[in-house]
mmCIF file of C-alpha atoms in Angstrom:
data_model
loop_
_atom_site.group_PDB
_atom_site.id
_atom_site.type_symbol
_atom_site.label_atom_id
_atom_site.label_comp_id
_atom_site.label_asym_id
_atom_site.label_seq_id
_atom_site.Cartn_x
_atom_site.Cartn_y
_atom_site.Cartn_z
ATOM 1 C CA MET A 1 -28.722 117.898 117.943
ATOM 2 C CA VAL A 2 -31.022 118.765 115.045
ATOM 3 C CA ALA A 3 -30.536 115.311 113.514
ATOM 4 C CA VAL A 4 -31.331 113.592 116.808
ATOM 5 C CA THR A 5 -34.474 115.738 117.253
ATOM 6 C CA PHE A 6 -35.584 115.002 113.651
ATOM 7 C CA LEU A 7 -34.993 111.270 114.181
ATOM 8 C CA LEU A 8 -36.971 111.327 117.469
ATOM 9 C CA VAL A 9 -39.916 113.207 115.881
ATOM 10 C CA SER A 10 -39.866 110.871 112.825
ATOM 11 C CA CYS A 11 -40.038 107.814 115.112
ATOM 12 C CA LEU A 12 -42.943 109.289 117.110
ATOM 13 C CA VAL A 13 -44.882 110.113 113.935
ATOM 14 C CA ALA A 14 -44.282 106.582 112.590
ATOM 15 C CA VAL A 15 -45.579 105.057 115.842
ATOM 16 C CA CYS A 16 -48.668 107.291 115.865
ATOM 17 C CA ILE A 17 -49.734 106.346 112.305
ATOM 18 C CA ALA A 18 -48.609 102.732 112.467
ATOM 19 C CA GLN A 19 -50.927 100.117 111.068
ATOM 20 C CA PRO A 20 -52.839 98.220 113.757
ATOM 21 C CA ALA A 21 -52.592 94.499 114.144
ATOM 22 C CA ARG A 22 -54.280 92.609 111.296
ATOM 23 C CA PRO A 23 -57.607 91.143 112.414
ATOM 24 C CA ASN A 24 -57.763 87.369 112.833
ATOM 25 C CA PRO A 25 -61.406 86.521 113.667
ATOM 26 C CA PRO A 26 -62.063 82.897 114.662
ATOM 27 C CA GLU A 27 -63.368 80.541 111.978
ATOM 28 C CA THR A 28 -65.697 78.843 114.468
ATOM 29 C CA PHE A 29 -68.250 81.297 115.827
ATOM 30 C CA PHE A 30 -71.865 82.250 116.427
ATOM 31 C CA ALA A 31 -73.107 85.803 115.737
ATOM 32 C CA ASP A 32 -76.343 87.762 116.063
ATOM 33 C CA VAL A 33 -76.537 90.029 113.013
ATOM 34 C CA PHE A 34 -78.365 92.915 111.379
ATOM 35 C CA VAL A 35 -78.233 92.956 107.601
ATOM 36 C CA GLU A 36 -78.793 95.691 105.040
ATOM 37 C CA ILE A 37 -78.928 94.760 101.361
ATOM 38 C CA HIS A 38 -78.800 97.639 98.824
ATOM 39 C CA ASP A 39 -79.488 96.919 95.171
ATOM 40 C CA SER A 40 -80.758 99.037 92.285
ATOM 41 C CA ASP A 41 -84.371 98.990 93.591
ATOM 42 C CA HIS A 42 -84.354 99.755 97.285
ATOM 43 C CA PRO A 43 -82.699 98.750 100.569
ATOM 44 C CA VAL A 44 -83.877 95.673 102.457
ATOM 45 C CA PHE A 45 -83.262 95.224 106.197
ATOM 46 C CA GLY A 46 -83.251 92.088 108.284
ATOM 47 C CA ARG A 47 -82.113 90.356 111.496
ATOM 48 C CA GLY A 48 -80.750 86.903 111.982
ATOM 49 C CA PHE A 49 -77.657 84.865 112.824
ATOM 50 C CA PHE A 50 -74.528 83.544 111.206
ATOM 51 C CA ALA A 51 -72.702 80.515 112.569
ATOM 52 C CA GLN A 52 -69.823 78.355 111.450
ATOM 53 C CA ASP A 53 -68.216 75.217 112.831
ATOM 54 C CA ALA A 54 -64.962 75.001 110.883
ATOM 55 C CA THR A 55 -64.039 71.630 112.384
ATOM 56 C CA LEU A 56 -67.240 69.944 111.155
ATOM 57 C CA GLY A 57 -67.411 71.987 107.908
ATOM 58 C CA HIS A 58 -70.821 73.513 108.742
ATOM 59 C CA ARG A 59 -71.981 77.062 107.990
ATOM 60 C CA VAL A 60 -75.376 78.790 108.276
ATOM 61 C CA GLU A 61 -76.557 82.288 107.467
ATOM 62 C CA SER A 62 -80.165 82.971 108.375
ATOM 63 C CA GLY A 63 -82.229 86.119 108.365
ATOM 64 C CA THR A 64 -85.806 87.380 108.519
ATOM 65 C CA PHE A 65 -86.472 90.570 106.562
ATOM 66 C CA GLU A 66 -88.946 93.450 106.831
ATOM 67 C CA ASP A 67 -91.597 91.686 104.755
ATOM 68 C CA ASN A 68 -91.291 88.572 107.010
ATOM 69 C CA THR A 69 -89.433 86.633 104.332
ATOM 70 C CA THR A 70 -86.974 84.222 105.874
ATOM 71 C CA LEU A 71 -83.848 83.128 103.981
ATOM 72 C CA THR A 72 -81.537 80.468 105.361
ATOM 73 C CA GLY A 73 -78.472 79.046 103.723
ATOM 74 C CA ILE A 74 -76.981 75.916 105.314
ATOM 75 C CA ALA A 75 -73.718 74.525 103.937
ATOM 76 C CA LEU A 76 -72.737 71.064 105.211
ATOM 77 C CA TYR A 77 -69.396 70.343 103.590
ATOM 78 C CA ASP A 78 -69.051 67.008 105.393
ATOM 79 C CA LYS A 79 -72.271 65.876 103.685
ATOM 80 C CA GLY A 80 -71.483 67.556 100.346
ATOM 81 C CA PHE A 81 -74.646 69.715 100.161
ATOM 82 C CA GLU A 82 -75.880 73.265 100.525
ATOM 83 C CA TYR A 83 -79.509 74.033 101.258
ATOM 84 C CA ILE A 84 -81.145 77.411 100.498
ATOM 85 C CA TYR A 85 -84.493 77.675 102.307
ATOM 86 C CA ARG A 86 -86.993 80.468 101.648
ATOM 87 C CA SER A 87 -90.269 81.177 103.412
ATOM 88 C CA ALA A 88 -92.445 84.183 102.584
ATOM 89 C CA PRO A 89 -95.937 85.249 103.565
ATOM 90 C CA GLY A 90 -98.535 84.185 101.004
ATOM 91 C CA SER A 91 -96.360 81.545 99.334
ATOM 92 C CA SER A 92 -95.228 77.973 100.033
ATOM 93 C CA PRO A 93 -91.791 77.458 101.548
ATOM 94 C CA SER A 94 -89.161 76.390 99.060
ATOM 95 C CA CYS A 95 -85.693 74.887 99.132
ATOM 96 C CA GLN A 96 -82.882 74.613 96.612
ATOM 97 C CA VAL A 97 -80.210 71.935 97.094
ATOM 98 C CA ARG A 98 -76.761 72.175 95.557
ATOM 99 C CA ALA A 99 -73.812 69.790 95.676
ATOM 100 C CA LEU A 100 -70.682 70.982 97.436
ATOM 101 C CA ASN A 101 -67.125 69.802 96.848
ATOM 102 C CA GLY A 102 -64.034 70.063 98.936
ATOM 103 C CA THR A 103 -63.636 71.561 102.390
ATOM 104 C CA ILE A 104 -65.298 74.587 103.903
ATOM 105 C CA PRO A 105 -63.590 77.808 102.823
ATOM 106 C CA LYS A 106 -62.317 80.108 105.551
ATOM 107 C CA TYR A 107 -65.014 82.649 106.344
ATOM 108 C CA TRP A 108 -62.380 85.281 107.121
ATOM 109 C CA GLY A 109 -59.650 83.977 104.808
ATOM 110 C CA TRP A 110 -59.681 87.113 102.664
ATOM 111 C CA VAL A 111 -58.551 89.240 105.653
ATOM 112 C CA ALA A 112 -54.975 87.971 105.213
ATOM 113 C CA SER A 113 -54.867 89.840 101.874
ATOM 114 C CA ALA A 114 -56.730 92.925 103.078
ATOM 115 C CA THR A 115 -55.243 96.425 103.205
ATOM 116 C CA TYR A 116 -55.678 98.714 106.211
ATOM 117 C CA GLU A 117 -57.809 101.652 105.085
ATOM 118 C CA GLY A 118 -57.639 103.702 108.302
ATOM 119 C CA THR A 119 -60.322 104.507 110.859
ATOM 120 C CA ARG A 120 -63.955 105.447 110.373
ATOM 121 C CA PRO A 121 -66.587 106.564 112.880
ATOM 122 C CA ASP A 122 -69.642 104.343 112.787
ATOM 123 C CA PRO A 123 -72.894 106.256 113.068
ATOM 124 C CA TYR A 124 -74.930 103.324 114.283
ATOM 125 C CA ILE A 125 -72.872 101.985 117.140
ATOM 126 C CA HIS A 126 -71.113 105.295 117.959
ATOM 127 C CA THR A 127 -67.550 104.073 117.937
ATOM 128 C CA THR A 128 -64.506 104.360 115.719
ATOM 129 C CA LEU A 129 -63.586 101.272 113.735
ATOM 130 C CA ASN A 130 -60.399 100.093 112.058
ATOM 131 C CA ILE A 131 -61.306 99.341 108.435
ATOM 132 C CA TRP A 132 -59.715 96.592 106.375
ATOM 133 C CA ARG A 133 -60.521 96.142 102.649
ATOM 134 C CA TYR A 134 -59.793 93.467 100.054
ATOM 135 C CA ARG A 135 -60.383 93.986 96.328
ATOM 136 C CA PRO A 136 -60.020 90.633 94.547
ATOM 137 C CA GLY A 137 -61.228 91.976 91.193
ATOM 138 C CA ALA A 138 -63.291 94.575 89.373
ATOM 139 C CA GLY A 139 -66.720 95.140 90.849
ATOM 140 C CA PHE A 140 -66.070 93.111 93.960
ATOM 141 C CA GLU A 141 -64.799 94.194 97.385
ATOM 142 C CA PHE A 142 -64.808 92.913 100.964
ATOM 143 C CA GLU A 143 -64.597 95.218 103.955
ATOM 144 C CA LEU A 144 -64.223 94.421 107.664
ATOM 145 C CA GLY A 145 -64.600 96.864 110.554
ATOM 146 C CA VAL A 146 -63.241 95.949 113.960
ATOM 147 C CA GLY A 147 -62.949 97.800 117.249
ATOM 148 C CA GLN A 148 -59.683 99.527 117.889
ATOM 149 C CA THR A 149 -59.078 97.459 121.051
ATOM 150 C CA THR A 150 -60.778 94.260 119.841
ATOM 151 C CA PRO A 151 -59.260 93.521 116.424
ATOM 152 C CA ASN A 152 -60.443 89.872 116.309
ATOM 153 C CA VAL A 153 -64.095 90.636 116.926
ATOM 154 C CA PRO A 154 -65.974 91.697 113.787
ATOM 155 C CA VAL A 155 -68.282 94.704 114.172
ATOM 156 C CA LEU A 156 -69.302 95.059 110.541
ATOM 157 C CA SER A 157 -68.582 93.536 107.208
ATOM 158 C CA ASN A 158 -69.442 94.814 103.749
ATOM 159 C CA LEU A 159 -69.601 92.936 100.498
ATOM 160 C CA TYR A 160 -69.606 95.358 97.588
ATOM 161 C CA GLN A 161 -70.599 93.893 94.233
ATOM 162 C CA THR A 162 -71.390 95.599 90.918
ATOM 163 C CA SER A 163 -75.133 95.791 91.533
ATOM 164 C CA THR A 164 -75.554 94.876 95.208
ATOM 165 C CA ASP A 165 -73.996 95.955 98.500
ATOM 166 C CA THR A 166 -74.535 93.828 101.597
ATOM 167 C CA LEU A 167 -73.727 95.333 104.996
ATOM 168 C CA THR A 168 -73.717 93.083 108.043
ATOM 169 C CA TYR A 169 -73.514 94.367 111.604
ATOM 170 C CA PHE A 170 -72.398 91.806 114.147
ATOM 171 C CA ASN A 171 -74.544 92.803 117.150
ATOM 172 C CA GLN A 172 -72.940 90.034 119.167
ATOM 173 C CA PHE A 173 -70.044 87.837 118.108
ATOM 174 C CA PHE A 174 -69.051 84.747 120.117
ATOM 175 C CA ALA A 175 -65.941 82.667 119.496
ATOM 176 C CA VAL A 176 -67.748 79.458 120.466
ATOM 177 C CA THR A 177 -68.720 76.219 118.833
ATOM 178 C CA PRO A 178 -72.286 76.794 117.669
ATOM 179 C CA ASN A 179 -75.127 74.581 118.862
ATOM 180 C CA ALA A 180 -75.625 71.696 116.396
ATOM 181 C CA GLY A 181 -79.303 72.663 116.123
ATOM 182 C CA ASN A 182 -78.278 75.760 114.164
ATOM 183 C CA PHE A 183 -77.377 73.484 111.264
ATOM 184 C CA THR A 184 -80.616 71.504 111.128
ATOM 185 C CA VAL A 185 -81.820 71.195 107.562
ATOM 186 C CA PRO A 186 -85.538 72.048 107.140
ATOM 187 C CA SER A 187 -87.574 68.947 106.302
ATOM 188 C CA ILE A 188 -88.763 70.426 103.013
ATOM 189 C CA CYS A 189 -85.118 70.330 101.825
ATOM 190 C CA LEU A 190 -84.849 66.612 102.473
ATOM 191 C CA GLN A 191 -87.819 65.525 100.309
#
């Protein structure tokens, strides 16, 4: 009887602390975001959107920060170029153009190698998140927080680097094909 009771209790404990399902966020999405960037000087806060159309090979990350600086990165893998647009008060807009090779990398591809870190209460959105972390090398980490009942909907992501940490809150996350207008390259980048 003692062995049966011990086995039953062991099974219940294993179920209670079992790892949740691994997140599998969609690779095609549109998201409204809030971004915090922490470096050695001071934190910077901004709002914007991220979007990706994995079928077309298009990705955009765009944000406007506290000082009204706007940064937009548009990667068009089907065209073979990435455009980094910057606009700031008191200066002329600028754009850097870089060549891209290959196909668009999976935005969430690293999650397949992530380790479940447990739960953490989030002070901003007042909920408990399941935390997944991937450490590909020294001084570099990815972190994903998802709701306990919505594992495929990102709530936050962190990119920890040696000198900079970038925290992104996904205020709204939609598993939809983004509007093509989100990937429009600013005219200054095409000159």
